[in-house]
Coordinates of C-alpha atoms and ligand atoms in Angstrom, one line a residue:
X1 CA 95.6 106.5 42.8
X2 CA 92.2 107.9 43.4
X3 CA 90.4 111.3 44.1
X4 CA 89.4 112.0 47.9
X5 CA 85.8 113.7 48.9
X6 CA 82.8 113.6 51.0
X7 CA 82.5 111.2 53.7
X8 CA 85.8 109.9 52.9
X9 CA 87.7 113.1 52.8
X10 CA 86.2 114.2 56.0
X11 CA 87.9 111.1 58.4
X12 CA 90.6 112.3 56.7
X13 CA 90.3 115.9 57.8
X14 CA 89.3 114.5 61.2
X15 CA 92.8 112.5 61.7
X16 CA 94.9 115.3 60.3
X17 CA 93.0 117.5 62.8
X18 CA 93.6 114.9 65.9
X19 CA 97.0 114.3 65.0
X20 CA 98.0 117.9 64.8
X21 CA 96.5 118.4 68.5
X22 CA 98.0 115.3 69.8
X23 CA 101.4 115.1 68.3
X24 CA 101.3 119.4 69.3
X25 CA 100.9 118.5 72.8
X26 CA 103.8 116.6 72.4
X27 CA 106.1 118.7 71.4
X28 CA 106.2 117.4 67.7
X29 CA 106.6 120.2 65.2
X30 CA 105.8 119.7 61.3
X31 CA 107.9 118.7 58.3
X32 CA 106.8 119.2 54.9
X33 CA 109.6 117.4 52.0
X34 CA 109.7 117.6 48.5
X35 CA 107.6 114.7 46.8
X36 CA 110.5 113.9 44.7
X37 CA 113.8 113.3 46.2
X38 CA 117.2 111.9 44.9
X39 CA 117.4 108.3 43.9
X40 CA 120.2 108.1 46.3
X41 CA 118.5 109.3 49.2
X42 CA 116.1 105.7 49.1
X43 CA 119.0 103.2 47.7
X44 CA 120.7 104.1 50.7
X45 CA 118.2 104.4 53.7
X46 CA 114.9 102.0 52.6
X47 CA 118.1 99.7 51.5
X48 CA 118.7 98.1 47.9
X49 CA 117.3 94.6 48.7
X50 CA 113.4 95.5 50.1
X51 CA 110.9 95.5 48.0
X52 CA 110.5 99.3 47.8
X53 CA 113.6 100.0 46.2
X54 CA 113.6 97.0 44.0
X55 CA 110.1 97.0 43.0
X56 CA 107.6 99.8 43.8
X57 CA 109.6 103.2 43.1
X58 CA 108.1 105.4 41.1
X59 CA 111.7 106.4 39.5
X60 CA 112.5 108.5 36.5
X61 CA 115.3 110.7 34.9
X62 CA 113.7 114.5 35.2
X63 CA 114.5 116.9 32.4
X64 CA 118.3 117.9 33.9
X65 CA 119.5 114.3 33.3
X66 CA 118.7 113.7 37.5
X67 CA 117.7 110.3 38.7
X68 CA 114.6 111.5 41.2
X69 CA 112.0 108.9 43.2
X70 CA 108.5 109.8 43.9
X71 CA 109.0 109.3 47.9
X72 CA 107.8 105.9 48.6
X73 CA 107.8 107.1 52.1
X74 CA 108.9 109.9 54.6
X75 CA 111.7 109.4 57.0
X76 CA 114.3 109.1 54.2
X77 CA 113.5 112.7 53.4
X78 CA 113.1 113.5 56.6
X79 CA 116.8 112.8 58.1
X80 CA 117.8 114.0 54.0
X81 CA 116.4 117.7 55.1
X82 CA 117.6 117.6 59.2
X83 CA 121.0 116.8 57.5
X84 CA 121.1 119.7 55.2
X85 CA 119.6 122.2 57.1
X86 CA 121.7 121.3 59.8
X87 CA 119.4 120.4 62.2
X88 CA 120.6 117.7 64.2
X89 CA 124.0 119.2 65.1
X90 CA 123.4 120.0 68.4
X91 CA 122.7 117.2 71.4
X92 CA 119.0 118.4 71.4
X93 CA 116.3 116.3 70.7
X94 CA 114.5 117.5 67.4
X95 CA 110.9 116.2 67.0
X96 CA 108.9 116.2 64.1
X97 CA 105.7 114.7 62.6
X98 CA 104.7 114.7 58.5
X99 CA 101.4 114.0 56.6
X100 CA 102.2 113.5 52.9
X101 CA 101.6 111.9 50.2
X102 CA 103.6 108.7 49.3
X103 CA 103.8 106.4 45.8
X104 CA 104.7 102.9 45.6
X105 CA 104.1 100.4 42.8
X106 CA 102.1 98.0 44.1
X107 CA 99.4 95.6 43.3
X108 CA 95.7 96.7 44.2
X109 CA 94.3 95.2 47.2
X110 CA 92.5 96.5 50.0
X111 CA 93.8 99.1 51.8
X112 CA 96.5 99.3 49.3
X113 CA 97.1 102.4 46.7
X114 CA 100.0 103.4 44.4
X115 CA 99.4 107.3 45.8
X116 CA 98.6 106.6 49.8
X117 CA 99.1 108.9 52.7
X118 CA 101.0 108.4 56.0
X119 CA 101.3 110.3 59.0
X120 CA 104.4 109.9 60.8
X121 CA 106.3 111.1 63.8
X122 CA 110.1 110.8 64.1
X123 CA 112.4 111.7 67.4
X124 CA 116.1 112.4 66.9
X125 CA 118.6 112.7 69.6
X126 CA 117.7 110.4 72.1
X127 CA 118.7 106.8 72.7
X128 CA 117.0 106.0 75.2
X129 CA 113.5 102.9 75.8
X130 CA 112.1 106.0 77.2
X131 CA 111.7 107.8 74.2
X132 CA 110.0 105.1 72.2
X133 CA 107.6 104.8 75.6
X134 CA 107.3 108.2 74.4
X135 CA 106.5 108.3 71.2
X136 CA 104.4 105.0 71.3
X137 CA 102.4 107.1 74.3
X138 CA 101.6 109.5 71.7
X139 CA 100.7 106.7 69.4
X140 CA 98.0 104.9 71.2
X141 CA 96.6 108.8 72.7
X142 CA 96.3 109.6 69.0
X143 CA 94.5 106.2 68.0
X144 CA 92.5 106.3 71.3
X145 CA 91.4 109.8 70.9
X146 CA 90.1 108.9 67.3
X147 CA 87.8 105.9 68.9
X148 CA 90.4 103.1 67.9
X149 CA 90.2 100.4 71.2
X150 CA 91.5 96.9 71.0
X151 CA 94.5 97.9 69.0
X152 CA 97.7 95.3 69.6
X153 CA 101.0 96.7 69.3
X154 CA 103.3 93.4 67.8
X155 CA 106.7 94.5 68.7
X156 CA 110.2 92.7 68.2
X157 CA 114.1 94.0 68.5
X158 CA 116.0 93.0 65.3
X159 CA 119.6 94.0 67.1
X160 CA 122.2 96.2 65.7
X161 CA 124.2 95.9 62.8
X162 CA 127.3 95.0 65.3
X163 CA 125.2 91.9 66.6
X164 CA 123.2 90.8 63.5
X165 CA 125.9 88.8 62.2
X166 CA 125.5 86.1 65.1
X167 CA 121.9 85.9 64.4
X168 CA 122.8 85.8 60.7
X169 CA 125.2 83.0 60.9
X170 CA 122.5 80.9 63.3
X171 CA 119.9 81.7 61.0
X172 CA 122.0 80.6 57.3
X173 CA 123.4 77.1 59.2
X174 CA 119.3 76.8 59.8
X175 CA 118.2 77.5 56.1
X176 CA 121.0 75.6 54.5
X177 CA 119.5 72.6 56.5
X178 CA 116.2 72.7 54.7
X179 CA 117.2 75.2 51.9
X180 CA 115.3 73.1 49.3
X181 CA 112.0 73.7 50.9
X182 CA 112.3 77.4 50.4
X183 CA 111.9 79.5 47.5
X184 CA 113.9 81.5 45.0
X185 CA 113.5 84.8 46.5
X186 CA 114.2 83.8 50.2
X187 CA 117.4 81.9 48.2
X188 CA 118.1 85.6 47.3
X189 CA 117.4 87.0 50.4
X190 CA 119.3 84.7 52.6
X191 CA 122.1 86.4 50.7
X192 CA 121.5 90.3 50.9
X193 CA 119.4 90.1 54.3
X194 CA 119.0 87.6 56.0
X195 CA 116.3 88.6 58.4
X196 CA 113.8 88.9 55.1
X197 CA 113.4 85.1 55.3
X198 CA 111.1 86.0 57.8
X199 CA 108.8 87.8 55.7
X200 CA 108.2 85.9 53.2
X201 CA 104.5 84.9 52.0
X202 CA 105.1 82.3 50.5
X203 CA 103.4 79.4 52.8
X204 CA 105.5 76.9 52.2
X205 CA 108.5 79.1 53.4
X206 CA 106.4 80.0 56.4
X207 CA 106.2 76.2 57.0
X208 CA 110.0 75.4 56.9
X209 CA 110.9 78.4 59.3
X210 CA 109.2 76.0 61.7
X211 CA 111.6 76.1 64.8
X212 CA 114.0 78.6 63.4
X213 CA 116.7 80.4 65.7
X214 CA 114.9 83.8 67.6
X215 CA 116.6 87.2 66.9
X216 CA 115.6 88.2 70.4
X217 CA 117.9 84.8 71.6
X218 CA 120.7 86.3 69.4
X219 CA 121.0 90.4 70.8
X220 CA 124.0 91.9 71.9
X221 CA 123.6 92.6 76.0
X222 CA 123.0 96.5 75.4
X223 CA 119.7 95.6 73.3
X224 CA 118.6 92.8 74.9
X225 CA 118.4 95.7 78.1
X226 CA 116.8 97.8 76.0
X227 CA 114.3 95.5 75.1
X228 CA 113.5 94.4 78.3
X229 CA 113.3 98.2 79.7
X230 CA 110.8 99.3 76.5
X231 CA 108.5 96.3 77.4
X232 CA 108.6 97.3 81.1
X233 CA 107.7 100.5 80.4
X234 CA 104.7 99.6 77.9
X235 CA 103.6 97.2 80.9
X236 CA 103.4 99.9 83.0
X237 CA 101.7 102.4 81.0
X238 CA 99.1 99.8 80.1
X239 CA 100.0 99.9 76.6
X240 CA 98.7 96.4 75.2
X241 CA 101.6 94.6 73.2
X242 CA 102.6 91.2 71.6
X243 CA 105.8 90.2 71.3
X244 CA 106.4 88.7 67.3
X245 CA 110.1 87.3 67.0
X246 CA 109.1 87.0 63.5
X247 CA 108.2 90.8 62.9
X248 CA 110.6 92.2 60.5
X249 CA 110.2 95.4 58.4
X250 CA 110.3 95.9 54.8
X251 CA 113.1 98.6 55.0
X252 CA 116.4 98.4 55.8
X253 CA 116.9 100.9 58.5
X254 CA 116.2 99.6 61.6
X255 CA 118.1 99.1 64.4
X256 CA 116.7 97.2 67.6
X257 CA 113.1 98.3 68.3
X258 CA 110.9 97.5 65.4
X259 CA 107.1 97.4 65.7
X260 CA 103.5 97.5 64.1
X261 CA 100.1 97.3 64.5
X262 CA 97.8 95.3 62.2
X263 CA 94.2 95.7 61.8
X264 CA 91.6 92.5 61.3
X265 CA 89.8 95.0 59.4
X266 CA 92.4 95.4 56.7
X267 CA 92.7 91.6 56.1
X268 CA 95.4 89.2 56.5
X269 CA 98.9 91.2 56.2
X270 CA 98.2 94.9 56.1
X271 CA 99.8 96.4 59.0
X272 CA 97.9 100.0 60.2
X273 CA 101.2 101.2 60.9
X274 CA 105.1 101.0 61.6
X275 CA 108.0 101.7 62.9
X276 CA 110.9 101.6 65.0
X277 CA 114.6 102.9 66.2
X278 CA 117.2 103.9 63.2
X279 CA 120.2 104.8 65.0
X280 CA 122.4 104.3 61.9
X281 CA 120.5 106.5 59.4
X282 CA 121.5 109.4 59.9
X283 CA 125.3 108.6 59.4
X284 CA 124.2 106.7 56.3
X285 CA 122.9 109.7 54.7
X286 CA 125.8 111.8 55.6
X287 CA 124.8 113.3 58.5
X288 CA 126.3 113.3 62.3
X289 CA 125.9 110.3 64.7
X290 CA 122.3 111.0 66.0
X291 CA 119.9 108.0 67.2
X292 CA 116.0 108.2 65.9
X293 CA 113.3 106.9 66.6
X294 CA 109.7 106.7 64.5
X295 CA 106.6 105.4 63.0
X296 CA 103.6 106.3 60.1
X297 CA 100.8 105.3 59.9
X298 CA 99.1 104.4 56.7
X299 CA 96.1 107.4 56.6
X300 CA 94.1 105.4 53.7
X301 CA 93.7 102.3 55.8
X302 CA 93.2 104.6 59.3
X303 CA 90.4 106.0 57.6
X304 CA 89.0 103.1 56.5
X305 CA 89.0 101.6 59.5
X306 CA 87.6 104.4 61.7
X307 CA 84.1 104.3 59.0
X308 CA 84.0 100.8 59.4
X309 CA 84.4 101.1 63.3
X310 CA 82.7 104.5 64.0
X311 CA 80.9 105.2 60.7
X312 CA 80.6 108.7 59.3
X313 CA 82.8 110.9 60.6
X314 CA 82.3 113.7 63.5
X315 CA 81.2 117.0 61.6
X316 CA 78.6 119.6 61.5
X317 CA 76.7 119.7 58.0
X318 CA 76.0 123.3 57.0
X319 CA 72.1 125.1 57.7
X320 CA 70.2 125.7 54.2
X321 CA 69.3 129.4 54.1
X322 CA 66.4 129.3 51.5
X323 CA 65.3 133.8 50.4
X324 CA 62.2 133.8 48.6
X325 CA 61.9 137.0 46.3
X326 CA 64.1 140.1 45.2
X327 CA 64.2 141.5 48.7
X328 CA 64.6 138.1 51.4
X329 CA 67.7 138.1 48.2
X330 CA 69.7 140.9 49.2
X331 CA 68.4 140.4 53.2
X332 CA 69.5 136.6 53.1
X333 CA 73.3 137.9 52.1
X334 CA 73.2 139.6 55.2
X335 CA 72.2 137.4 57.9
X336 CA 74.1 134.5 56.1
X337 CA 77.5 137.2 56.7
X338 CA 76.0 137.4 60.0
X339 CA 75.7 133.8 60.8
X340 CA 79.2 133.0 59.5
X341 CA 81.2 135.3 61.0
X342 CA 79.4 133.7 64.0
X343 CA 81.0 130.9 63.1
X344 CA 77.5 129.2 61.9
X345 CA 77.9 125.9 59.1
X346 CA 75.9 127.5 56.6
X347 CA 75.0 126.9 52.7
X348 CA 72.7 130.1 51.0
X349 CA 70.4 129.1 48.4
X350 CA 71.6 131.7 45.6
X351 CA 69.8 130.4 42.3
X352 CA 66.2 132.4 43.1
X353 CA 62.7 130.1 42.1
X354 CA 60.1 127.9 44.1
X355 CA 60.6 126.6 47.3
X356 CA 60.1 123.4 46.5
X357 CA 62.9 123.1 44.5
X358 CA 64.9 124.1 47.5
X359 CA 63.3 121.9 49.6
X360 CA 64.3 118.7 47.6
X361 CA 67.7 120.0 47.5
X362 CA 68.0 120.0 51.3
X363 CA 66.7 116.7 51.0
X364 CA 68.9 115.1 48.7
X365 CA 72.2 116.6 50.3
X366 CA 71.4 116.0 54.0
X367 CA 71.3 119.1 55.9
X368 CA 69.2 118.8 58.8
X369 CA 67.8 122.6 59.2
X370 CA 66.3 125.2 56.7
X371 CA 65.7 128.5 57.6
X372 CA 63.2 130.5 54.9
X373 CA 63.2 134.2 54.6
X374 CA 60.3 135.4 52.6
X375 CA 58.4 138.9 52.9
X376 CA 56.4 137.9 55.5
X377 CA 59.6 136.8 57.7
X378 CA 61.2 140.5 56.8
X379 CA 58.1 141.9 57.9
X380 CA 58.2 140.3 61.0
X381 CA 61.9 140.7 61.7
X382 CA 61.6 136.8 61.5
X383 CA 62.9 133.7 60.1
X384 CA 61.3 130.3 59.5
X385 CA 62.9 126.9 60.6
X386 CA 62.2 123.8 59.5
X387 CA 63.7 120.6 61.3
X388 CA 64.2 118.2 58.1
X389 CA 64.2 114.9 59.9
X390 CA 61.0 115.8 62.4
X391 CA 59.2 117.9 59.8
X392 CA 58.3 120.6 62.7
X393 CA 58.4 124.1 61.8
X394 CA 59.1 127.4 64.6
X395 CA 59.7 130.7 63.9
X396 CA 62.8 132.5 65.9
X397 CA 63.5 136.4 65.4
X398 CA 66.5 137.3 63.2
X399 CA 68.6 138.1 66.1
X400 CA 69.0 134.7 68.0
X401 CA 69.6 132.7 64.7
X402 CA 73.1 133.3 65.5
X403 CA 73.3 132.0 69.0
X404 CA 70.6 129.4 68.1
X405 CA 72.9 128.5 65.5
X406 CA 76.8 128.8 66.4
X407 CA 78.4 125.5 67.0
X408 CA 79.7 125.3 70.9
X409 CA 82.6 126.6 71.5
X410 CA 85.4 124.3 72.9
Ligands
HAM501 P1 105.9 101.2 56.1 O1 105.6 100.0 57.0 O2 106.5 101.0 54.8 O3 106.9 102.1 57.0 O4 104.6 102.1 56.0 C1 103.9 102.6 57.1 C2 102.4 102.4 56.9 O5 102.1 103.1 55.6 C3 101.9 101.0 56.7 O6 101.7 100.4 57.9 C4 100.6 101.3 55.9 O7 99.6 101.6 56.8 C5 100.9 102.5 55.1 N1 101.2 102.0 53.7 C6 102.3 101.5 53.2 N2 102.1 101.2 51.9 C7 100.8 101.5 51.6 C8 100.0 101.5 50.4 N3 100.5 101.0 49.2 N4 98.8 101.9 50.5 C9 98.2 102.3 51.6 N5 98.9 102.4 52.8 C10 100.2 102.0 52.8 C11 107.4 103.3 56.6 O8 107.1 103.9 55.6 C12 108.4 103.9 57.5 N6 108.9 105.2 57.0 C13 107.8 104.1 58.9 C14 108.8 104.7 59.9 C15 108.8 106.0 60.3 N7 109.8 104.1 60.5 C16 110.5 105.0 61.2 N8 109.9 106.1 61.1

């Protein structure tokens, strides 16, 4: 868990601020949960066999004898809070997007925190390829307005719960065959799920699955249509994909469309972001039948990508307004009120003394203009500006500081 500031903070501000506009223009409203919900709400969505659930809650009995869960992620809460508020009841498509924190146990590695933020979008109501097209459009205008180019979207279709089984059976008669070149935990998981196999790091594992049956061989005709349509549509909106048989998320909810995005820049493993269709989830939580559809991205790792791709972030560092004496004191309050209600990035040098001092201030935090009010300044109805990285020096009257000043208007 760690404290966020300065040039990290400020990507972070930047991607709240271009997600906000983007998923807007969408038609995405937001959701804000509780950070702790139910146990129940987790065991039953992110599923009792992933490693979430089994390893990384942060889980504890609160003061009233409840068992409660630090969210590990959103969408469980999510569908929790449409459900109770009753806001899936109609046929309507309800569209929301979250950024929140989120708390998993895991080990340190890059990219990887216990307290982490994602930003997420979820669709409910709607079925349909076209609404992933949708959503992924959204996706790829969000990463492509942050500066984010030659991103890959890996996607797969893991079936529905109806159609698994076949896949299932394929896939056991396979393991059994070479079970003794896998480890204990896939022996585990080719119990409780199956598909999990898949995931597993351990390269030995990854060698046996060598030639192993292909979900996408084993869907049910309804999904393999739908898979075909989604890719069509992706194709045709020049959305660059990969399809990855292999692909399979570490919760338990999905339902035919499952996808991600990884980053070199994160190192082997660390996906940017995922997602994919939950048609069952809502039921599972007690709610009405209502398909969904969604993805979050990890904020941490976005921002950590975007300063190693683009550097600092976009932002305008504040003016250094520097009075000298009792007088350019009480004037500098006003012109500073002056230039921020304009709407002017400005910092007023409050503590009094030498110039100089000031001066190395400006220095050591950055800021590219001073302006210095002294007697001679009020005299003149001016103010002196100094340009810190050119060292040159004008003078502008007190009245177009502001417009001299004022960031452009969008
Ligand atoms: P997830 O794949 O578990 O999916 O997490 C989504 C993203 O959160 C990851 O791709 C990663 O960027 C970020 N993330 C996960 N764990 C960490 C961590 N320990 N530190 C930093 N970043 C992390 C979900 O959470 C689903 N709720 C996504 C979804 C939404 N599916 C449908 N709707």
């Amino acid at each position: 868990m760690r404290d966020l500031f300065g040039a990290e903070l400020r990507w972070f501000q930047h991607i709240e601020e271009t997600a906000r506009r983007v998923f807007g223009r969408h038609g995405y409203g937001e959701i804000r949960t509780p950070i702790l919900e139910e146990l129940e709400v987790f065991k039953r969505s992110v599923g009792e066999s992933s490693d979430i659930v089994n390893k990384e809650m942060y889980q504890f009995t609160d003061k009233g004898g409840r068992e409660v869960v630090m969210r590990p992620e959103n969408t469980a809460g999510v569908v929790r809070a449409a459900i109770q508020h009753k806001l899936l009841t109609s046929n309507d498509p309800v569209l929301f997007y979250y950024i929140g924190q989120q708390f998993r146990y895991e080990r340190m590695q890059t990219g990887r925190y216990r307290q982490f933020w994602q930003i997420g979008a979820e669709s409910f109501g709607v079925a349909s390829p076209e609404s992933e097209a949708e959503s992924l459009l959204m996706l790829h205008s969000f990463l492509t307005e942050l500066g984010l180019k030659s991103l890959v979207f890996s996607i797969n279709s893991v079936g529905t719960p109806e159609s698994r089984p076949a896949f299932h059976a394929a896939f056991r008669a396979f393991f059994a065959e070479r079970a003794d070149q896998f480890c204990e935990d896939c022996h585990r998981r080719i119990e409780t799920n199956p598909l999990r196999v898949l995931d597993c790091k351990n390269e030995r594992c990854q060698a046996a699955l060598a030639g192993h049956p292909v979900i996408t061989d084993h869907l049910d005709e309804a999904s393999a249509q739908h898979h075909a349509r989604l890719k069509a549509l992706l194709a045709e909106l020049g959305i660059p994909y990969v399809e990855d048989p292999r692909l399979v998320r570490g919760l338990d909810y999905y339902t035919r469309t499952a996808f991600e995005v990884l980053s070199s820049d994160l190192g082997a493993q660390s996906a940017l972001l995922g997602g994919g269709r939950y048609d069952g989830l809502v039921k599972q939580l007690g709610g009405p039948e209502v398909p969904a559809f969604g993805w979050a991205i990890g904020l941490d790792r976005l921002a950590m990508v975007l300063q190693q791709v683009r550097g600092e972030a976009p932002h305008q560092a504040p003016a250094l307004l520097i009075p000298l004496g009792d007088r350019a004191a009480t004037e500098a309050l006003k012109l500073a009120r002056i230039l921020w209600d304009a709407g002017v990035p400005l910092q007023l040098e409050t503590r009094g003394g030498a110039l100089k001092k000031a001066m190395a201030f400006a220095n050591r935090a950055g800021i590219q203009t001073v302006l210095i009010l002294g007697d001679g300044e009020l005299e003149a109805g001016t103010v002196t500006v100094k340009h810190m990285a050119t060292g040159e020096q004008e003078t502008w009257a007190l009245g177009e500081a502001a417009a001299r000043l004022a960031p452009p208007t969008a």
